[in-house]
JSON list of C-alpha atoms in Angstrom, two decimals:
[
{"chain": "A", "resi": 14, "resn": "MET", "atom": "CA", "xyz": [104.11, 83.08, 163.26]},
{"chain": "A", "resi": 15, "resn": "LYS", "atom": "CA", "xyz": [103.17, 79.51, 164.18]},
{"chain": "A", "resi": 16, "resn": "THR", "atom": "CA", "xyz": [99.54, 78.42, 163.65]},
{"chain": "A", "resi": 17, "resn": "TYR", "atom": "CA", "xyz": [97.52, 77.14, 166.62]},
{"chain": "A", "resi": 18, "resn": "CYS", "atom": "CA", "xyz": [94.17, 75.48, 166.07]},
{"chain": "A", "resi": 19, "resn": "CYS", "atom": "CA", "xyz": [91.85, 72.57, 166.38]},
{"chain": "A", "resi": 20, "resn": "ILE", "atom": "CA", "xyz": [90.16, 72.70, 169.77]},
{"chain": "A", "resi": 21, "resn": "GLY", "atom": "CA", "xyz": [86.44, 73.01, 170.39]},
{"chain": "A", "resi": 22, "resn": "ASP", "atom": "CA", "xyz": [83.64, 72.53, 167.90]},
{"chain": "A", "resi": 23, "resn": "GLY", "atom": "CA", "xyz": [83.73, 75.82, 165.98]},
{"chain": "A", "resi": 24, "resn": "SER", "atom": "CA", "xyz": [80.44, 77.00, 167.48]},
{"chain": "A", "resi": 25, "resn": "GLN", "atom": "CA", "xyz": [79.66, 80.22, 169.37]},
{"chain": "A", "resi": 26, "resn": "SER", "atom": "CA", "xyz": [79.43, 78.35, 172.70]},
{"chain": "A", "resi": 27, "resn": "GLU", "atom": "CA", "xyz": [81.26, 80.18, 175.48]},
{"chain": "A", "resi": 28, "resn": "SER", "atom": "CA", "xyz": [81.68, 76.99, 177.51]},
{"chain": "A", "resi": 29, "resn": "GLN", "atom": "CA", "xyz": [84.63, 75.87, 175.38]},
{"chain": "A", "resi": 30, "resn": "ASP", "atom": "CA", "xyz": [88.23, 76.14, 176.54]},
{"chain": "A", "resi": 31, "resn": "PRO", "atom": "CA", "xyz": [90.22, 79.06, 175.08]},
{"chain": "A", "resi": 32, "resn": "MET", "atom": "CA", "xyz": [93.13, 78.52, 172.73]},
{"chain": "A", "resi": 33, "resn": "PHE", "atom": "CA", "xyz": [95.17, 80.89, 174.94]},
{"chain": "A", "resi": 34, "resn": "SER", "atom": "CA", "xyz": [94.55, 82.13, 178.47]},
{"chain": "A", "resi": 35, "resn": "ILE", "atom": "CA", "xyz": [96.85, 85.08, 179.17]},
{"chain": "A", "resi": 36, "resn": "ALA", "atom": "CA", "xyz": [97.67, 86.05, 182.77]},
{"chain": "A", "resi": 37, "resn": "ASN", "atom": "CA", "xyz": [97.55, 89.64, 184.03]},
{"chain": "A", "resi": 38, "resn": "GLY", "atom": "CA", "xyz": [100.32, 91.69, 182.43]},
{"chain": "A", "resi": 39, "resn": "GLY", "atom": "CA", "xyz": [101.05, 89.06, 179.78]},
{"chain": "A", "resi": 40, "resn": "THR", "atom": "CA", "xyz": [101.78, 89.55, 176.09]},
{"chain": "A", "resi": 41, "resn": "LEU", "atom": "CA", "xyz": [100.57, 87.52, 173.10]},
{"chain": "A", "resi": 42, "resn": "GLN", "atom": "CA", "xyz": [102.31, 88.19, 169.81]},
{"chain": "A", "resi": 43, "resn": "ASN", "atom": "CA", "xyz": [103.10, 86.78, 166.38]},
{"chain": "A", "resi": 44, "resn": "VAL", "atom": "CA", "xyz": [100.67, 83.86, 166.38]},
{"chain": "A", "resi": 45, "resn": "ILE", "atom": "CA", "xyz": [98.16, 82.67, 163.81]},
{"chain": "A", "resi": 46, "resn": "ILE", "atom": "CA", "xyz": [94.97, 81.18, 165.22]},
{"chain": "A", "resi": 47, "resn": "GLY", "atom": "CA", "xyz": [93.28, 78.71, 162.92]},
{"chain": "A", "resi": 48, "resn": "SER", "atom": "CA", "xyz": [89.91, 77.00, 163.04]},
{"chain": "A", "resi": 49, "resn": "PRO", "atom": "CA", "xyz": [88.44, 75.75, 165.28]},
{"chain": "A", "resi": 50, "resn": "ALA", "atom": "CA", "xyz": [89.97, 77.56, 168.25]},
{"chain": "A", "resi": 51, "resn": "GLY", "atom": "CA", "xyz": [87.55, 76.92, 171.11]},
{"chain": "A", "resi": 52, "resn": "ASP", "atom": "CA", "xyz": [86.68, 80.15, 172.92]},
{"chain": "A", "resi": 53, "resn": "GLY", "atom": "CA", "xyz": [89.53, 82.10, 171.32]},
{"chain": "A", "resi": 54, "resn": "VAL", "atom": "CA", "xyz": [91.79, 84.10, 173.66]},
{"chain": "A", "resi": 55, "resn": "HIS", "atom": "CA", "xyz": [90.98, 84.91, 177.29]},
{"chain": "A", "resi": 56, "resn": "CYS", "atom": "CA", "xyz": [92.74, 87.91, 178.81]},
{"chain": "A", "resi": 57, "resn": "GLU", "atom": "CA", "xyz": [92.59, 87.43, 182.58]},
{"chain": "A", "resi": 58, "resn": "GLY", "atom": "CA", "xyz": [93.91, 90.90, 183.39]},
{"chain": "A", "resi": 59, "resn": "THR", "atom": "CA", "xyz": [95.60, 93.69, 181.49]},
{"chain": "A", "resi": 60, "resn": "LEU", "atom": "CA", "xyz": [97.19, 92.45, 178.30]},
{"chain": "A", "resi": 61, "resn": "HIS", "atom": "CA", "xyz": [99.54, 93.64, 175.58]},
{"chain": "A", "resi": 62, "resn": "HIS", "atom": "CA", "xyz": [98.80, 92.27, 172.09]},
{"chain": "A", "resi": 63, "resn": "GLN", "atom": "CA", "xyz": [101.95, 93.52, 170.35]},
{"chain": "A", "resi": 64, "resn": "GLU", "atom": "CA", "xyz": [101.46, 91.32, 167.43]},
{"chain": "A", "resi": 65, "resn": "ARG", "atom": "CA", "xyz": [100.83, 90.23, 163.96]},
{"chain": "A", "resi": 66, "resn": "LEU", "atom": "CA", "xyz": [98.00, 88.06, 165.19]},
{"chain": "A", "resi": 67, "resn": "VAL", "atom": "CA", "xyz": [95.86, 86.69, 162.36]},
{"chain": "A", "resi": 68, "resn": "GLU", "atom": "CA", "xyz": [92.70, 84.70, 162.93]},
{"chain": "A", "resi": 69, "resn": "ARG", "atom": "CA", "xyz": [90.95, 82.64, 160.29]},
{"chain": "A", "resi": 70, "resn": "HIS", "atom": "CA", "xyz": [87.89, 81.19, 161.91]},
{"chain": "A", "resi": 71, "resn": "ARG", "atom": "CA", "xyz": [84.40, 81.86, 163.18]},
{"chain": "A", "resi": 72, "resn": "ARG", "atom": "CA", "xyz": [85.24, 81.70, 166.87]},
{"chain": "A", "resi": 73, "resn": "GLY", "atom": "CA", "xyz": [88.27, 84.01, 167.11]},
{"chain": "A", "resi": 74, "resn": "ARG", "atom": "CA", "xyz": [87.04, 86.29, 169.83]},
{"chain": "A", "resi": 75, "resn": "ARG", "atom": "CA", "xyz": [89.31, 87.72, 172.48]},
{"chain": "A", "resi": 76, "resn": "ASP", "atom": "CA", "xyz": [87.66, 88.18, 175.87]},
{"chain": "A", "resi": 77, "resn": "PHE", "atom": "CA", "xyz": [88.99, 90.82, 178.25]},
{"chain": "A", "resi": 78, "resn": "LYS", "atom": "CA", "xyz": [88.14, 89.58, 181.73]},
{"chain": "A", "resi": 79, "resn": "GLY", "atom": "CA", "xyz": [90.40, 91.65, 184.02]},
{"chain": "A", "resi": 80, "resn": "THR", "atom": "CA", "xyz": [88.72, 93.55, 186.87]},
{"chain": "A", "resi": 81, "resn": "GLY", "atom": "CA", "xyz": [91.62, 95.71, 188.05]},
{"chain": "A", "resi": 82, "resn": "ASN", "atom": "CA", "xyz": [90.57, 98.83, 186.09]},
{"chain": "A", "resi": 83, "resn": "GLY", "atom": "CA", "xyz": [93.72, 98.63, 183.97]},
{"chain": "A", "resi": 84, "resn": "THR", "atom": "CA", "xyz": [94.23, 99.15, 180.25]},
{"chain": "A", "resi": 85, "resn": "SER", "atom": "CA", "xyz": [94.76, 96.29, 177.78]},
{"chain": "A", "resi": 86, "resn": "TYR", "atom": "CA", "xyz": [96.43, 97.09, 174.47]},
{"chain": "A", "resi": 87, "resn": "VAL", "atom": "CA", "xyz": [95.90, 95.49, 171.08]},
{"chain": "A", "resi": 88, "resn": "ILE", "atom": "CA", "xyz": [98.62, 96.87, 168.80]},
{"chain": "A", "resi": 89, "resn": "GLY", "atom": "CA", "xyz": [98.53, 95.63, 165.23]},
{"chain": "A", "resi": 90, "resn": "GLY", "atom": "CA", "xyz": [97.20, 92.30, 164.03]},
{"chain": "A", "resi": 91, "resn": "GLY", "atom": "CA", "xyz": [94.10, 91.28, 162.19]},
{"chain": "A", "resi": 92, "resn": "ALA", "atom": "CA", "xyz": [91.21, 88.86, 161.92]},
{"chain": "A", "resi": 93, "resn": "ARG", "atom": "CA", "xyz": [88.77, 87.68, 159.30]},
{"chain": "A", "resi": 94, "resn": "SER", "atom": "CA", "xyz": [85.63, 85.63, 158.77]},
{"chain": "A", "resi": 95, "resn": "GLY", "atom": "CA", "xyz": [84.24, 85.96, 162.29]},
{"chain": "A", "resi": 96, "resn": "SER", "atom": "CA", "xyz": [80.49, 85.65, 162.67]},
{"chain": "A", "resi": 97, "resn": "ASP", "atom": "CA", "xyz": [80.13, 87.84, 165.76]},
{"chain": "A", "resi": 98, "resn": "LYS", "atom": "CA", "xyz": [82.32, 89.95, 168.07]},
{"chain": "A", "resi": 99, "resn": "THR", "atom": "CA", "xyz": [86.10, 90.10, 167.64]},
{"chain": "A", "resi": 100, "resn": "PHE", "atom": "CA", "xyz": [86.85, 91.71, 171.04]},
{"chain": "A", "resi": 101, "resn": "GLN", "atom": "CA", "xyz": [84.48, 91.19, 173.97]},
{"chain": "A", "resi": 102, "resn": "HIS", "atom": "CA", "xyz": [85.03, 93.23, 177.14]},
{"chain": "A", "resi": 103, "resn": "ASN", "atom": "CA", "xyz": [83.69, 91.28, 180.13]},
{"chain": "A", "resi": 104, "resn": "GLY", "atom": "CA", "xyz": [85.77, 92.89, 182.89]},
{"chain": "A", "resi": 105, "resn": "ASN", "atom": "CA", "xyz": [86.26, 96.57, 183.62]},
{"chain": "A", "resi": 106, "resn": "GLY", "atom": "CA", "xyz": [88.84, 99.21, 182.70]},
{"chain": "A", "resi": 107, "resn": "THR", "atom": "CA", "xyz": [89.88, 100.14, 179.17]},
{"chain": "A", "resi": 108, "resn": "VAL", "atom": "CA", "xyz": [90.66, 98.26, 175.97]},
{"chain": "A", "resi": 109, "resn": "SER", "atom": "CA", "xyz": [92.85, 100.16, 173.47]},
{"chain": "A", "resi": 110, "resn": "ILE", "atom": "CA", "xyz": [92.83, 98.87, 169.87]},
{"chain": "A", "resi": 111, "resn": "SER", "atom": "CA", "xyz": [95.17, 100.39, 167.27]},
{"chain": "A", "resi": 112, "resn": "GLY", "atom": "CA", "xyz": [96.56, 99.41, 163.90]},
{"chain": "A", "resi": 113, "resn": "PHE", "atom": "CA", "xyz": [94.15, 96.48, 163.57]},
{"chain": "A", "resi": 114, "resn": "TYR", "atom": "CA", "xyz": [92.59, 95.01, 160.41]},
{"chain": "A", "resi": 115, "resn": "LEU", "atom": "CA", "xyz": [89.26, 93.17, 160.43]},
{"chain": "A", "resi": 116, "resn": "SER", "atom": "CA", "xyz": [87.35, 91.68, 157.50]},
{"chain": "A", "resi": 117, "resn": "GLY", "atom": "CA", "xyz": [84.02, 89.90, 157.40]},
{"chain": "A", "resi": 118, "resn": "ALA", "atom": "CA", "xyz": [82.73, 90.06, 160.97]},
{"chain": "A", "resi": 119, "resn": "GLY", "atom": "CA", "xyz": [79.91, 91.40, 163.10]},
{"chain": "A", "resi": 120, "resn": "LYS", "atom": "CA", "xyz": [81.50, 93.81, 165.58]},
{"chain": "A", "resi": 121, "resn": "LEU", "atom": "CA", "xyz": [85.07, 94.89, 166.21]},
{"chain": "A", "resi": 122, "resn": "TYR", "atom": "CA", "xyz": [84.35, 95.54, 169.93]},
{"chain": "A", "resi": 123, "resn": "ARG", "atom": "CA", "xyz": [81.45, 94.86, 172.29]},
{"chain": "A", "resi": 124, "resn": "ALA", "atom": "CA", "xyz": [81.20, 95.73, 175.97]},
{"chain": "A", "resi": 125, "resn": "CYS", "atom": "CA", "xyz": [79.34, 92.82, 177.55]},
{"chain": "A", "resi": 126, "resn": "GLY", "atom": "CA", "xyz": [75.71, 93.76, 178.04]},
{"chain": "A", "resi": 127, "resn": "ASN", "atom": "CA", "xyz": [74.55, 90.80, 180.14]},
{"chain": "A", "resi": 128, "resn": "CYS", "atom": "CA", "xyz": [77.52, 89.35, 182.03]},
{"chain": "A", "resi": 129, "resn": "SER", "atom": "CA", "xyz": [77.18, 88.13, 185.61]},
{"chain": "A", "resi": 130, "resn": "SER", "atom": "CA", "xyz": [78.89, 91.34, 186.82]},
{"chain": "A", "resi": 131, "resn": "SER", "atom": "CA", "xyz": [78.07, 94.76, 185.40]},
{"chain": "A", "resi": 132, "resn": "TYR", "atom": "CA", "xyz": [80.95, 97.25, 185.02]},
{"chain": "A", "resi": 133, "resn": "GLN", "atom": "CA", "xyz": [81.65, 100.58, 183.45]},
{"chain": "A", "resi": 134, "resn": "ARG", "atom": "CA", "xyz": [83.88, 99.89, 180.44]},
{"chain": "A", "resi": 135, "resn": "HIS", "atom": "CA", "xyz": [85.86, 102.05, 178.04]},
{"chain": "A", "resi": 136, "resn": "VAL", "atom": "CA", "xyz": [87.33, 101.43, 174.61]},
{"chain": "A", "resi": 137, "resn": "LYS", "atom": "CA", "xyz": [89.75, 103.49, 172.52]},
{"chain": "A", "resi": 138, "resn": "ILE", "atom": "CA", "xyz": [89.89, 102.61, 168.83]},
{"chain": "A", "resi": 139, "resn": "ASP", "atom": "CA", "xyz": [92.41, 104.33, 166.56]},
{"chain": "A", "resi": 140, "resn": "ASN", "atom": "CA", "xyz": [93.84, 103.77, 163.10]},
{"chain": "A", "resi": 141, "resn": "VAL", "atom": "CA", "xyz": [91.92, 100.62, 162.14]},
{"chain": "A", "resi": 142, "resn": "LEU", "atom": "CA", "xyz": [90.84, 99.28, 158.75]},
{"chain": "A", "resi": 143, "resn": "LEU", "atom": "CA", "xyz": [87.53, 97.43, 158.79]},
{"chain": "A", "resi": 144, "resn": "ASN", "atom": "CA", "xyz": [86.06, 95.62, 155.80]},
{"chain": "A", "resi": 145, "resn": "ASP", "atom": "CA", "xyz": [82.55, 94.17, 155.55]},
{"chain": "A", "resi": 146, "resn": "ILE", "atom": "CA", "xyz": [81.51, 94.56, 159.20]},
{"chain": "A", "resi": 147, "resn": "ASP", "atom": "CA", "xyz": [78.25, 95.48, 160.95]},
{"chain": "A", "resi": 148, "resn": "MET", "atom": "CA", "xyz": [79.47, 97.62, 163.89]},
{"chain": "A", "resi": 149, "resn": "VAL", "atom": "CA", "xyz": [82.70, 99.21, 165.06]},
{"chain": "A", "resi": 150, "resn": "ALA", "atom": "CA", "xyz": [81.89, 99.40, 168.79]},
{"chain": "A", "resi": 151, "resn": "GLY", "atom": "CA", "xyz": [78.90, 98.47, 170.94]},
{"chain": "A", "resi": 152, "resn": "ILE", "atom": "CA", "xyz": [78.70, 99.96, 174.45]},
{"chain": "A", "resi": 153, "resn": "ASN", "atom": "CA", "xyz": [76.19, 100.11, 177.31]},
{"chain": "A", "resi": 154, "resn": "SER", "atom": "CA", "xyz": [75.27, 103.75, 177.77]},
{"chain": "A", "resi": 155, "resn": "ASN", "atom": "CA", "xyz": [73.23, 103.11, 180.94]},
{"chain": "A", "resi": 156, "resn": "TRP", "atom": "CA", "xyz": [76.40, 101.89, 182.70]},
{"chain": "A", "resi": 157, "resn": "GLY", "atom": "CA", "xyz": [78.48, 104.90, 181.61]},
{"chain": "A", "resi": 158, "resn": "ASP", "atom": "CA", "xyz": [80.56, 103.10, 178.99]},
{"chain": "A", "resi": 159, "resn": "THR", "atom": "CA", "xyz": [82.54, 105.22, 176.53]},
{"chain": "A", "resi": 160, "resn": "ALA", "atom": "CA", "xyz": [83.97, 104.63, 173.06]},
{"chain": "A", "resi": 161, "resn": "THR", "atom": "CA", "xyz": [86.65, 107.01, 171.76]},
{"chain": "A", "resi": 162, "resn": "ILE", "atom": "CA", "xyz": [87.01, 106.36, 168.04]},
{"chain": "A", "resi": 163, "resn": "THR", "atom": "CA", "xyz": [89.51, 108.03, 165.69]},
{"chain": "A", "resi": 164, "resn": "ARG", "atom": "CA", "xyz": [91.00, 107.36, 162.24]},
{"chain": "A", "resi": 165, "resn": "VAL", "atom": "CA", "xyz": [88.74, 104.49, 161.16]},
{"chain": "A", "resi": 166, "resn": "THR", "atom": "CA", "xyz": [88.46, 103.37, 157.54]},
{"chain": "A", "resi": 167, "resn": "LEU", "atom": "CA", "xyz": [85.35, 101.38, 156.61]},
{"chain": "A", "resi": 168, "resn": "SER", "atom": "CA", "xyz": [85.43, 99.40, 153.38]},
{"chain": "A", "resi": 169, "resn": "ASN", "atom": "CA", "xyz": [82.32, 97.64, 152.01]},
{"chain": "A", "resi": 170, "resn": "SER", "atom": "CA", "xyz": [80.61, 98.71, 155.23]},
{"chain": "A", "resi": 171, "resn": "SER", "atom": "CA", "xyz": [78.58, 101.79, 154.27]},
{"chain": "A", "resi": 172, "resn": "SER", "atom": "CA", "xyz": [75.71, 100.76, 156.56]},
{"chain": "A", "resi": 173, "resn": "ALA", "atom": "CA", "xyz": [77.93, 99.82, 159.52]},
{"chain": "A", "resi": 174, "resn": "VAL", "atom": "CA", "xyz": [77.10, 101.38, 162.89]},
{"chain": "A", "resi": 175, "resn": "VAL", "atom": "CA", "xyz": [80.15, 103.21, 164.23]},
{"chain": "A", "resi": 176, "resn": "CYS", "atom": "CA", "xyz": [79.17, 103.55, 167.90]},
{"chain": "A", "resi": 177, "resn": "GLY", "atom": "CA", "xyz": [76.13, 101.53, 168.94]},
{"chain": "A", "resi": 178, "resn": "LYS", "atom": "CA", "xyz": [74.46, 102.18, 172.28]},
{"chain": "A", "resi": 179, "resn": "TYR", "atom": "CA", "xyz": [72.78, 99.41, 174.25]},
{"chain": "A", "resi": 180, "resn": "LYS", "atom": "CA", "xyz": [70.92, 99.18, 177.54]},
{"chain": "A", "resi": 181, "resn": "GLY", "atom": "CA", "xyz": [72.90, 96.69, 179.60]},
{"chain": "A", "resi": 182, "resn": "VAL", "atom": "CA", "xyz": [70.85, 94.15, 181.58]},
{"chain": "A", "resi": 183, "resn": "ALA", "atom": "CA", "xyz": [71.28, 91.41, 184.18]},
{"chain": "A", "resi": 184, "resn": "LYS", "atom": "CA", "xyz": [72.57, 87.99, 183.16]},
{"chain": "A", "resi": 185, "resn": "GLY", "atom": "CA", "xyz": [69.85, 85.89, 181.59]},
{"chain": "A", "resi": 186, "resn": "SER", "atom": "CA", "xyz": [68.30, 88.77, 179.63]},
{"chain": "A", "resi": 187, "resn": "GLU", "atom": "CA", "xyz": [69.24, 90.30, 176.30]},
{"chain": "A", "resi": 188, "resn": "PRO", "atom": "CA", "xyz": [70.46, 93.93, 176.02]},
{"chain": "A", "resi": 189, "resn": "THR", "atom": "CA", "xyz": [68.24, 96.38, 174.14]},
{"chain": "A", "resi": 190, "resn": "TYR", "atom": "CA", "xyz": [69.76, 98.27, 171.21]},
{"chain": "A", "resi": 191, "resn": "LEU", "atom": "CA", "xyz": [69.13, 102.02, 171.67]},
{"chain": "A", "resi": 192, "resn": "GLY", "atom": "CA", "xyz": [70.67, 103.42, 168.48]},
{"chain": "A", "resi": 193, "resn": "GLU", "atom": "CA", "xyz": [73.83, 105.01, 167.15]},
{"chain": "A", "resi": 194, "resn": "GLY", "atom": "CA", "xyz": [75.65, 107.83, 168.92]},
{"chain": "A", "resi": 195, "resn": "TRP", "atom": "CA", "xyz": [77.91, 110.57, 167.59]},
{"chain": "A", "resi": 196, "resn": "ASN", "atom": "CA", "xyz": [80.00, 113.10, 169.51]},
{"chain": "A", "resi": 197, "resn": "ASP", "atom": "CA", "xyz": [78.25, 112.71, 172.86]},
{"chain": "A", "resi": 198, "resn": "SER", "atom": "CA", "xyz": [79.17, 111.66, 176.41]},
{"chain": "A", "resi": 199, "resn": "ASN", "atom": "CA", "xyz": [79.27, 107.95, 175.50]},
{"chain": "A", "resi": 200, "resn": "CYS", "atom": "CA", "xyz": [80.25, 107.98, 171.84]},
{"chain": "A", "resi": 201, "resn": "LYS", "atom": "CA", "xyz": [83.31, 110.19, 171.48]},
{"chain": "A", "resi": 202, "resn": "VAL", "atom": "CA", "xyz": [83.53, 110.14, 167.70]},
{"chain": "A", "resi": 203, "resn": "ASN", "atom": "CA", "xyz": [83.04, 112.70, 164.95]},
{"chain": "A", "resi": 204, "resn": "LYS", "atom": "CA", "xyz": [81.94, 111.87, 161.43]},
{"chain": "A", "resi": 205, "resn": "SER", "atom": "CA", "xyz": [85.22, 113.36, 160.21]},
{"chain": "A", "resi": 206, "resn": "ASP", "atom": "CA", "xyz": [87.04, 110.52, 161.99]},
{"chain": "A", "resi": 207, "resn": "ILE", "atom": "CA", "xyz": [85.43, 107.93, 159.67]},
{"chain": "A", "resi": 208, "resn": "THR", "atom": "CA", "xyz": [86.52, 107.35, 156.06]},
{"chain": "A", "resi": 209, "resn": "TYR", "atom": "CA", "xyz": [84.27, 105.26, 153.80]},
{"chain": "A", "resi": 210, "resn": "LYS", "atom": "CA", "xyz": [85.72, 103.41, 150.81]}
]
């Protein structure tokens, strides 16, 4: 539970060094990431976050960059006061998020919609508590992405999008938001899986 901080300028720039760069198969656990923390955490392959990881800064994103079609696990932990995405999926494969707490952020998860390489990506989100957020998961339906979402509690987030569909595009352009999906081939979530408080 040691705090790591104070690199980068606190902006959203992705050209900053990460606080941690985790090799394929690595584990990050029981750390507190303060502010500023550069480009957050880079996961270079599959990763296990078996943790009580707490982030207290605007730029706390974790980027999943692995391209081996594996599954990365985030088990437990939490973050707060992020201005954009908490988990960004740049590589391929699956990200599994469970037992996580997030407060005051844009999105819990976003599949990259304009990275230099386009992949099909999958996310599984289960048993999370989200407070004051804009979107649970954003995926690119035109690339065949899927979001499987179960047991989510939304607090102070009555207008939050649960599963947002985008049209992924080439690098240099901005993805187009297509709307929210429920119980379909991309958005595997039922309204009964979401509790509003």
